[in-house]
PDB file of C-alpha atoms in Angstrom:
ATOM      1  CA  ASP A   1      -2.020  19.220   2.590  1.00 88.00           C
ATOM      2  CA  SER A   2       0.566  21.193   0.622  1.00 89.00           C
ATOM      3  CA  GLY A   3      -0.099  19.411  -2.674  1.00 94.00           C
ATOM      4  CA  VAL A   4       3.459  18.036  -2.776  1.00 98.00           C
ATOM      5  CA  THR A   5       3.612  14.267  -2.601  1.00 98.00           C
ATOM      6  CA  GLN A   6       6.546  12.100  -1.626  1.00 98.00           C
ATOM      7  CA  THR A   7       7.012   8.356  -1.749  1.00 98.00           C
ATOM      8  CA  PRO A   8       7.734   6.224   0.105  1.00 97.00           C
ATOM      9  CA  LYS A   9       6.862   7.559   3.555  1.00 97.00           C
ATOM     10  CA  HIS A  10       9.263   5.230   5.290  1.00 97.00           C
ATOM     11  CA  LEU A  11      12.274   3.349   4.014  1.00 97.00           C
ATOM     12  CA  ILE A  12      14.483   0.954   5.947  1.00 98.00           C
ATOM     13  CA  THR A  13      17.591  -0.358   4.256  1.00 98.00           C
ATOM     14  CA  ALA A  14      21.074  -1.619   5.015  1.00 98.00           C
ATOM     15  CA  THR A  15      24.423   0.109   4.735  1.00 98.00           C
ATOM     16  CA  GLY A  16      25.904   0.021   1.273  1.00 98.00           C
ATOM     17  CA  GLN A  17      22.535  -0.105  -0.452  1.00 98.00           C
ATOM     18  CA  ARG A  18      20.985   2.331  -2.917  1.00 98.00           C
ATOM     19  CA  VAL A  19      17.527   3.911  -2.686  1.00 98.00           C
ATOM     20  CA  THR A  20      15.415   6.278  -4.731  1.00 98.00           C
ATOM     21  CA  LEU A  21      13.078   8.847  -3.223  1.00 98.00           C
ATOM     22  CA  ARG A  22      10.334  10.305  -5.361  1.00 98.00           C
ATOM     23  CA  CYS A  23       8.655  13.709  -5.299  1.00 98.00           C
ATOM     24  CA  SER A  24       5.720  15.095  -7.241  1.00 98.00           C
ATOM     25  CA  PRO A  25       5.455  18.882  -7.037  1.00 97.00           C
ATOM     26  CA  ARG A  26       2.265  20.872  -6.796  1.00 96.00           C
ATOM     27  CA  SER A  27       0.420  21.226 -10.054  1.00 95.00           C
ATOM     28  CA  GLY A  28       1.971  24.077 -12.024  1.00 91.00           C
ATOM     29  CA  ASP A  29       5.141  24.317  -9.963  1.00 94.00           C
ATOM     30  CA  LEU A  30       8.325  24.218 -12.025  1.00 93.00           C
ATOM     31  CA  SER A  31      10.921  24.298  -9.261  1.00 93.00           C
ATOM     32  CA  VAL A  32      11.774  21.403  -6.959  1.00 95.00           C
ATOM     33  CA  TYR A  33      14.064  21.514  -3.937  1.00 95.00           C
ATOM     34  CA  TRP A  34      15.428  18.671  -1.824  1.00 97.00           C
ATOM     35  CA  TYR A  35      16.278  19.051   1.872  1.00 96.00           C
ATOM     36  CA  GLN A  36      17.698  16.684   4.449  1.00 97.00           C
ATOM     37  CA  GLN A  37      16.800  16.888   8.127  1.00 96.00           C
ATOM     38  CA  SER A  38      18.864  14.941  10.621  1.00 93.00           C
ATOM     39  CA  LEU A  39      18.917  15.309  14.380  1.00 82.00           C
ATOM     40  CA  ASP A  40      22.375  16.850  14.512  1.00 78.00           C
ATOM     41  CA  GLN A  41      22.315  18.965  11.336  1.00 79.00           C
ATOM     42  CA  GLY A  42      18.814  20.361  11.194  1.00 85.00           C
ATOM     43  CA  LEU A  43      17.236  21.181   7.835  1.00 91.00           C
ATOM     44  CA  GLN A  44      19.879  21.289   5.106  1.00 93.00           C
ATOM     45  CA  PHE A  45      19.368  22.277   1.485  1.00 92.00           C
ATOM     46  CA  LEU A  46      20.631  19.630  -0.919  1.00 95.00           C
ATOM     47  CA  ILE A  47      19.761  20.566  -4.492  1.00 94.00           C
ATOM     48  CA  GLN A  48      17.304  22.487  -6.665  1.00 93.00           C
ATOM     49  CA  TYR A  49      15.895  21.818 -10.113  1.00 94.00           C
ATOM     50  CA  TYR A  50      13.945  24.237 -12.231  1.00 92.00           C
ATOM     51  CA  ASN A  51      12.031  22.982 -15.247  1.00 93.00           C
ATOM     52  CA  GLY A  52      14.301  19.988 -15.649  1.00 95.00           C
ATOM     53  CA  GLU A  53      17.613  21.730 -15.134  1.00 94.00           C
ATOM     54  CA  GLU A  54      19.807  21.749 -12.086  1.00 93.00           C
ATOM     55  CA  ARG A  55      19.802  25.239 -10.612  1.00 90.00           C
ATOM     56  CA  ALA A  56      21.787  25.006  -7.402  1.00 88.00           C
ATOM     57  CA  LYS A  57      23.628  22.576  -5.197  1.00 90.00           C
ATOM     58  CA  GLY A  58      23.972  22.736  -1.461  1.00 89.00           C
ATOM     59  CA  ASN A  59      25.511  20.285   0.962  1.00 83.00           C
ATOM     60  CA  ILE A  60      24.857  17.281  -1.224  1.00 93.00           C
ATOM     61  CA  LEU A  61      27.244  14.358  -1.020  1.00 95.00           C
ATOM     62  CA  GLU A  62      28.772  12.887  -4.187  1.00 96.00           C
ATOM     63  CA  ARG A  63      26.973   9.626  -3.350  1.00 97.00           C
ATOM     64  CA  PHE A  64      23.683  11.471  -3.802  1.00 97.00           C
ATOM     65  CA  SER A  65      22.211  12.569  -7.100  1.00 97.00           C
ATOM     66  CA  ALA A  66      18.910  13.890  -8.316  1.00 97.00           C
ATOM     67  CA  GLN A  67      17.023  14.635 -11.487  1.00 97.00           C
ATOM     68  CA  GLN A  68      13.805  16.276 -12.583  1.00 98.00           C
ATOM     69  CA  PHE A  69      11.859  14.606 -15.344  1.00 97.00           C
ATOM     70  CA  PRO A  70       9.831  16.180 -18.195  1.00 96.00           C
ATOM     71  CA  ASP A  71       6.622  15.695 -16.212  1.00 96.00           C
ATOM     72  CA  LEU A  72       8.375  17.720 -13.452  1.00 96.00           C
ATOM     73  CA  HIS A  73       8.499  15.004 -10.852  1.00 97.00           C
ATOM     74  CA  SER A  74      11.878  14.552  -9.231  1.00 98.00           C
ATOM     75  CA  GLU A  75      13.884  11.694  -7.822  1.00 98.00           C
ATOM     76  CA  LEU A  76      16.681  11.751  -5.276  1.00 98.00           C
ATOM     77  CA  ASN A  77      19.073   8.820  -5.510  1.00 98.00           C
ATOM     78  CA  LEU A  78      21.144   7.882  -2.499  1.00 98.00           C
ATOM     79  CA  SER A  79      23.859   5.255  -2.943  1.00 97.00           C
ATOM     80  CA  SER A  80      26.475   3.490  -0.815  1.00 98.00           C
ATOM     81  CA  LEU A  81      24.323   4.322   2.151  1.00 98.00           C
ATOM     82  CA  GLU A  82      25.883   4.917   5.533  1.00 97.00           C
ATOM     83  CA  LEU A  83      24.354   4.986   9.004  1.00 96.00           C
ATOM     84  CA  GLY A  84      24.715   8.753   9.008  1.00 95.00           C
ATOM     85  CA  ASP A  85      22.406   9.075   6.024  1.00 96.00           C
ATOM     86  CA  SER A  86      19.471   8.184   8.241  1.00 97.00           C
ATOM     87  CA  ALA A  87      17.280  11.268   8.180  1.00 97.00           C
ATOM     88  CA  LEU A  88      14.073  12.827   6.980  1.00 97.00           C
ATOM     89  CA  TYR A  89      14.231  13.881   3.342  1.00 98.00           C
ATOM     90  CA  PHE A  90      11.862  16.626   2.252  1.00 98.00           C
ATOM     91  CA  CYS A  91      10.971  17.809  -1.175  1.00 97.00           C
ATOM     92  CA  ALA A  92       9.572  21.281  -1.738  1.00 96.00           C
ATOM     93  CA  SER A  93       8.210  22.994  -4.808  1.00 95.00           C
ATOM     94  CA  SER A  94       7.523  26.521  -5.951  1.00 91.00           C
ATOM     95  CA  VAL A  95       5.975  28.122  -8.996  1.00 86.00           C
ATOM     96  CA  GLY A  96       9.160  29.793 -10.112  1.00 75.00           C
ATOM     97  CA  THR A  97      12.641  30.418  -8.912  1.00 71.00           C
ATOM     98  CA  GLY A  98      12.326  34.063  -8.002  1.00 70.00           C
ATOM     99  CA  ARG A  99      12.816  35.472  -4.546  1.00 69.00           C
ATOM    100  CA  SER A 100       9.118  36.072  -4.013  1.00 73.00           C
ATOM    101  CA  TYR A 101       8.017  32.490  -4.549  1.00 81.00           C
ATOM    102  CA  GLU A 102       7.263  30.574  -1.405  1.00 88.00           C
ATOM    103  CA  GLN A 103       8.172  26.910  -1.197  1.00 92.00           C
ATOM    104  CA  TYR A 104       5.652  24.237  -0.274  1.00 95.00           C
ATOM    105  CA  PHE A 105       7.014  21.152   1.431  1.00 97.00           C
ATOM    106  CA  GLY A 106       5.931  17.552   1.125  1.00 98.00           C
ATOM    107  CA  PRO A 107       5.397  15.212   4.078  1.00 97.00           C
ATOM    108  CA  GLY A 108       8.883  13.754   3.766  1.00 97.00           C
ATOM    109  CA  THR A 109      10.475  10.331   3.499  1.00 98.00           C
ATOM    110  CA  ARG A 110      11.979   8.893   6.651  1.00 97.00           C
ATOM    111  CA  LEU A 111      15.080   6.896   5.746  1.00 98.00           C
ATOM    112  CA  THR A 112      16.571   4.511   8.259  1.00 97.00           C
ATOM    113  CA  VAL A 113      19.890   2.875   7.407  1.00 97.00           C
ATOM    114  CA  THR A 114      20.748  -0.122   9.563  1.00 96.00           C
TER     115      THR A 114
ATOM    116  CA  ASP B   1      25.175  28.652   7.918  1.00 55.00           C
ATOM    117  CA  ALA B   2      21.974  30.450   8.701  1.00 56.00           C
ATOM    118  CA  LYS B   3      22.308  34.193   8.860  1.00 81.00           C
ATOM    119  CA  THR B   4      19.149  34.639  10.886  1.00 90.00           C
ATOM    120  CA  THR B   5      18.950  34.320  14.642  1.00 92.00           C
ATOM    121  CA  GLN B   6      15.966  33.374  16.754  1.00 96.00           C
ATOM    122  CA  PRO B   7      15.408  32.616  20.437  1.00 97.00           C
ATOM    123  CA  PRO B   8      15.506  28.855  21.007  1.00 97.00           C
ATOM    124  CA  SER B   9      12.190  28.665  22.822  1.00 97.00           C
ATOM    125  CA  MET B  10       9.129  30.661  23.811  1.00 97.00           C
ATOM    126  CA  ASP B  11       5.787  29.956  25.319  1.00 95.00           C
ATOM    127  CA  CYS B  12       2.437  31.644  25.496  1.00 96.00           C
ATOM    128  CA  ALA B  13      -1.026  30.954  26.845  1.00 97.00           C
ATOM    129  CA  GLU B  14      -3.738  29.661  24.577  1.00 97.00           C
ATOM    130  CA  GLY B  15      -5.840  32.481  23.172  1.00 97.00           C
ATOM    131  CA  ARG B  16      -3.124  35.067  23.635  1.00 97.00           C
ATOM    132  CA  ALA B  17      -0.916  36.548  20.943  1.00 97.00           C
ATOM    133  CA  ALA B  18       2.404  34.908  20.243  1.00 98.00           C
ATOM    134  CA  ASN B  19       5.124  37.266  19.031  1.00 98.00           C
ATOM    135  CA  LEU B  20       8.152  35.519  17.571  1.00 98.00           C
ATOM    136  CA  PRO B  21      11.214  37.624  16.755  1.00 98.00           C
ATOM    137  CA  CYS B  22      13.884  37.074  14.117  1.00 97.00           C
ATOM    138  CA  ASN B  23      17.079  38.979  13.474  1.00 95.00           C
ATOM    139  CA  HIS B  24      18.304  39.023   9.875  1.00 89.00           C
ATOM    140  CA  SER B  25      20.967  41.695  10.054  1.00 82.00           C
ATOM    141  CA  THR B  26      22.694  40.646   6.817  1.00 80.00           C
ATOM    142  CA  ILE B  27      19.595  40.514   4.659  1.00 81.00           C
ATOM    143  CA  SER B  28      20.061  42.064   1.241  1.00 79.00           C
ATOM    144  CA  GLY B  29      17.791  44.732  -0.162  1.00 77.00           C
ATOM    145  CA  ASN B  30      15.819  42.508  -2.496  1.00 79.00           C
ATOM    146  CA  GLU B  31      15.626  39.462  -0.256  1.00 83.00           C
ATOM    147  CA  TYR B  32      12.260  38.501   1.163  1.00 87.00           C
ATOM    148  CA  VAL B  33      11.620  37.645   4.809  1.00 90.00           C
ATOM    149  CA  TYR B  34      10.012  34.224   5.077  1.00 92.00           C
ATOM    150  CA  TRP B  35       8.440  32.348   7.956  1.00 96.00           C
ATOM    151  CA  TYR B  36       7.777  28.639   8.143  1.00 96.00           C
ATOM    152  CA  ARG B  37       6.813  26.285  10.915  1.00 97.00           C
ATOM    153  CA  GLN B  38       7.272  22.571  11.509  1.00 97.00           C
ATOM    154  CA  ILE B  39       4.930  20.546  13.658  1.00 95.00           C
ATOM    155  CA  HIS B  40       6.642  17.426  15.014  1.00 90.00           C
ATOM    156  CA  SER B  41       8.379  15.791  12.033  1.00 89.00           C
ATOM    157  CA  GLN B  42       5.917  16.955   9.410  1.00 94.00           C
ATOM    158  CA  GLY B  43       7.102  18.914   6.404  1.00 96.00           C
ATOM    159  CA  PRO B  44       7.735  22.606   7.087  1.00 96.00           C
ATOM    160  CA  GLN B  45       4.641  24.684   6.471  1.00 96.00           C
ATOM    161  CA  TYR B  46       4.805  28.053   4.750  1.00 95.00           C
ATOM    162  CA  ILE B  47       3.259  30.813   6.868  1.00 96.00           C
ATOM    163  CA  ILE B  48       3.924  34.214   5.366  1.00 95.00           C
ATOM    164  CA  HIS B  49       6.521  36.353   3.644  1.00 92.00           C
ATOM    165  CA  GLY B  50       7.192  39.999   2.942  1.00 91.00           C
ATOM    166  CA  LEU B  51       9.736  42.396   1.526  1.00 89.00           C
ATOM    167  CA  LYS B  52       9.348  45.776   3.197  1.00 88.00           C
ATOM    168  CA  ASN B  53       5.738  46.242   4.188  1.00 86.00           C
ATOM    169  CA  ASN B  54       3.902  44.512   6.967  1.00 93.00           C
ATOM    170  CA  GLU B  55       1.832  41.596   5.774  1.00 95.00           C
ATOM    171  CA  THR B  56      -1.190  39.724   7.080  1.00 96.00           C
ATOM    172  CA  ASN B  57      -2.882  36.539   5.975  1.00 95.00           C
ATOM    173  CA  GLU B  58      -5.273  34.053   7.514  1.00 95.00           C
ATOM    174  CA  MET B  59      -2.524  32.472   9.554  1.00 94.00           C
ATOM    175  CA  ALA B  60      -0.431  35.316  10.898  1.00 97.00           C
ATOM    176  CA  SER B  61       0.895  38.855  10.635  1.00 98.00           C
ATOM    177  CA  LEU B  62       4.429  39.824   9.737  1.00 97.00           C
ATOM    178  CA  ILE B  63       6.008  43.012  11.008  1.00 97.00           C
ATOM    179  CA  ILE B  64       9.280  44.052   9.352  1.00 94.00           C
ATOM    180  CA  THR B  65      11.326  46.869  10.839  1.00 93.00           C
ATOM    181  CA  GLU B  66      12.064  49.833   8.642  1.00 91.00           C
ATOM    182  CA  ASP B  67      15.758  48.917   8.376  1.00 89.00           C
ATOM    183  CA  ARG B  68      14.697  45.302   7.588  1.00 89.00           C
ATOM    184  CA  LYS B  69      17.169  43.900  10.073  1.00 91.00           C
ATOM    185  CA  SER B  70      14.530  42.195  12.126  1.00 94.00           C
ATOM    186  CA  SER B  71      10.987  40.942  11.895  1.00 96.00           C
ATOM    187  CA  THR B  72       8.260  39.640  14.158  1.00 97.00           C
ATOM    188  CA  LEU B  73       5.756  36.939  13.372  1.00 98.00           C
ATOM    189  CA  ILE B  74       2.489  37.425  15.223  1.00 98.00           C
ATOM    190  CA  LEU B  75      -0.018  34.672  15.822  1.00 97.00           C
ATOM    191  CA  PRO B  76      -2.928  36.774  17.098  1.00 96.00           C
ATOM    192  CA  HIS B  77      -4.807  34.100  19.016  1.00 96.00           C
ATOM    193  CA  ALA B  78      -2.535  31.126  19.580  1.00 97.00           C
ATOM    194  CA  THR B  79      -4.086  27.677  19.873  1.00 97.00           C
ATOM    195  CA  LEU B  80      -2.609  24.397  21.058  1.00 97.00           C
ATOM    196  CA  ARG B  81      -2.224  23.405  17.409  1.00 96.00           C
ATOM    197  CA  ASP B  82       0.224  26.272  16.951  1.00 97.00           C
ATOM    198  CA  THR B  83       2.789  24.467  19.113  1.00 98.00           C
ATOM    199  CA  ALA B  84       5.653  23.960  16.658  1.00 97.00           C
ATOM    200  CA  VAL B  85       9.153  25.029  15.705  1.00 97.00           C
ATOM    201  CA  TYR B  86       9.050  28.350  13.859  1.00 98.00           C
ATOM    202  CA  TYR B  87      11.740  29.272  11.362  1.00 96.00           C
ATOM    203  CA  CYS B  88      12.672  32.484   9.589  1.00 95.00           C
ATOM    204  CA  PRO B  89      15.103  30.977   7.079  1.00 91.00           C
ATOM    205  CA  ASP B  90      17.725  32.903   5.241  1.00 83.00           C
ATOM    206  CA  GLY B  91      17.246  33.119   1.487  1.00 73.00           C
ATOM    207  CA  GLY B  92      20.770  32.139   0.557  1.00 62.00           C
ATOM    208  CA  GLY B  93      21.468  35.318  -1.352  1.00 59.00           C
ATOM    209  CA  ASP B  94      22.073  33.668  -4.697  1.00 59.00           C
ATOM    210  CA  SER B  95      19.919  32.860  -7.679  1.00 58.00           C
ATOM    211  CA  SER B  96      18.766  29.521  -6.373  1.00 60.00           C
ATOM    212  CA  TYR B  97      16.562  31.006  -3.674  1.00 69.00           C
ATOM    213  CA  LYS B  98      17.190  28.016  -1.479  1.00 78.00           C
ATOM    214  CA  LEU B  99      16.204  28.309   2.166  1.00 85.00           C
ATOM    215  CA  ILE B 100      18.858  28.128   4.867  1.00 86.00           C
ATOM    216  CA  PHE B 101      17.224  27.076   8.097  1.00 90.00           C
ATOM    217  CA  GLY B 102      18.656  27.759  11.501  1.00 89.00           C
ATOM    218  CA  SER B 103      17.541  26.135  14.727  1.00 91.00           C
ATOM    219  CA  GLY B 104      14.257  28.039  14.885  1.00 95.00           C
ATOM    220  CA  THR B 105      12.127  28.905  17.895  1.00 97.00           C
ATOM    221  CA  ARG B 106      10.239  26.148  19.652  1.00 97.00           C
ATOM    222  CA  LEU B 107       6.885  27.673  20.598  1.00 98.00           C
ATOM    223  CA  LEU B 108       4.866  25.961  23.295  1.00 98.00           C
ATOM    224  CA  VAL B 109       1.254  27.075  23.609  1.00 97.00           C
ATOM    225  CA  ARG B 110       0.004  26.343  27.123  1.00 97.00           C
ATOM    226  CA  PRO B 111      -3.646  25.482  27.872  1.00 96.00           C
TER     227      PRO B 111
END
């Protein structure tokens, strides 16, 4: 158990819909990262927040957005869902945002778009 | 794209050492070498990291070459539960310290 929690574990929805994935980082961790893992793309970095502020963006679609709240939990919002958005979505957290800080991953949310 | 390269698969016998190589020829001087593993579809699990010196923890040992262009993760006594995909992700090279994962090495530990 990494200490990072994600809800829900599974999500099944239809194309065109909008969903919200939630992540609670480990106690004391200020940085949150979101990753997407699909069969054909592998693990892809989406976005990072540090202490409430966006720090970096990766291959995140414009239909996707995220935020980190004052209590440091984070939400990833996915809208206008397409079949290709079906994937595992992982959240990770770290104490800081320096190079020496390892990231701890949550168990993931499996999204299925039908 | 990942800047690290790993063999796609390896296997070893249970109880023997597993040595997993990683080439990171473009690593910058202040970038750490990280290793993670993923068992089935669980979240990636942090294993170990280092900068220049060799490192050891309760899970594994990390050997980094002097020129830092390659590293080896050593599982000293592999068990069946060590069967997983092992990654040495690239650090991205910018201030975000995101991890860029390649395809990893699928390690099969045989009984």
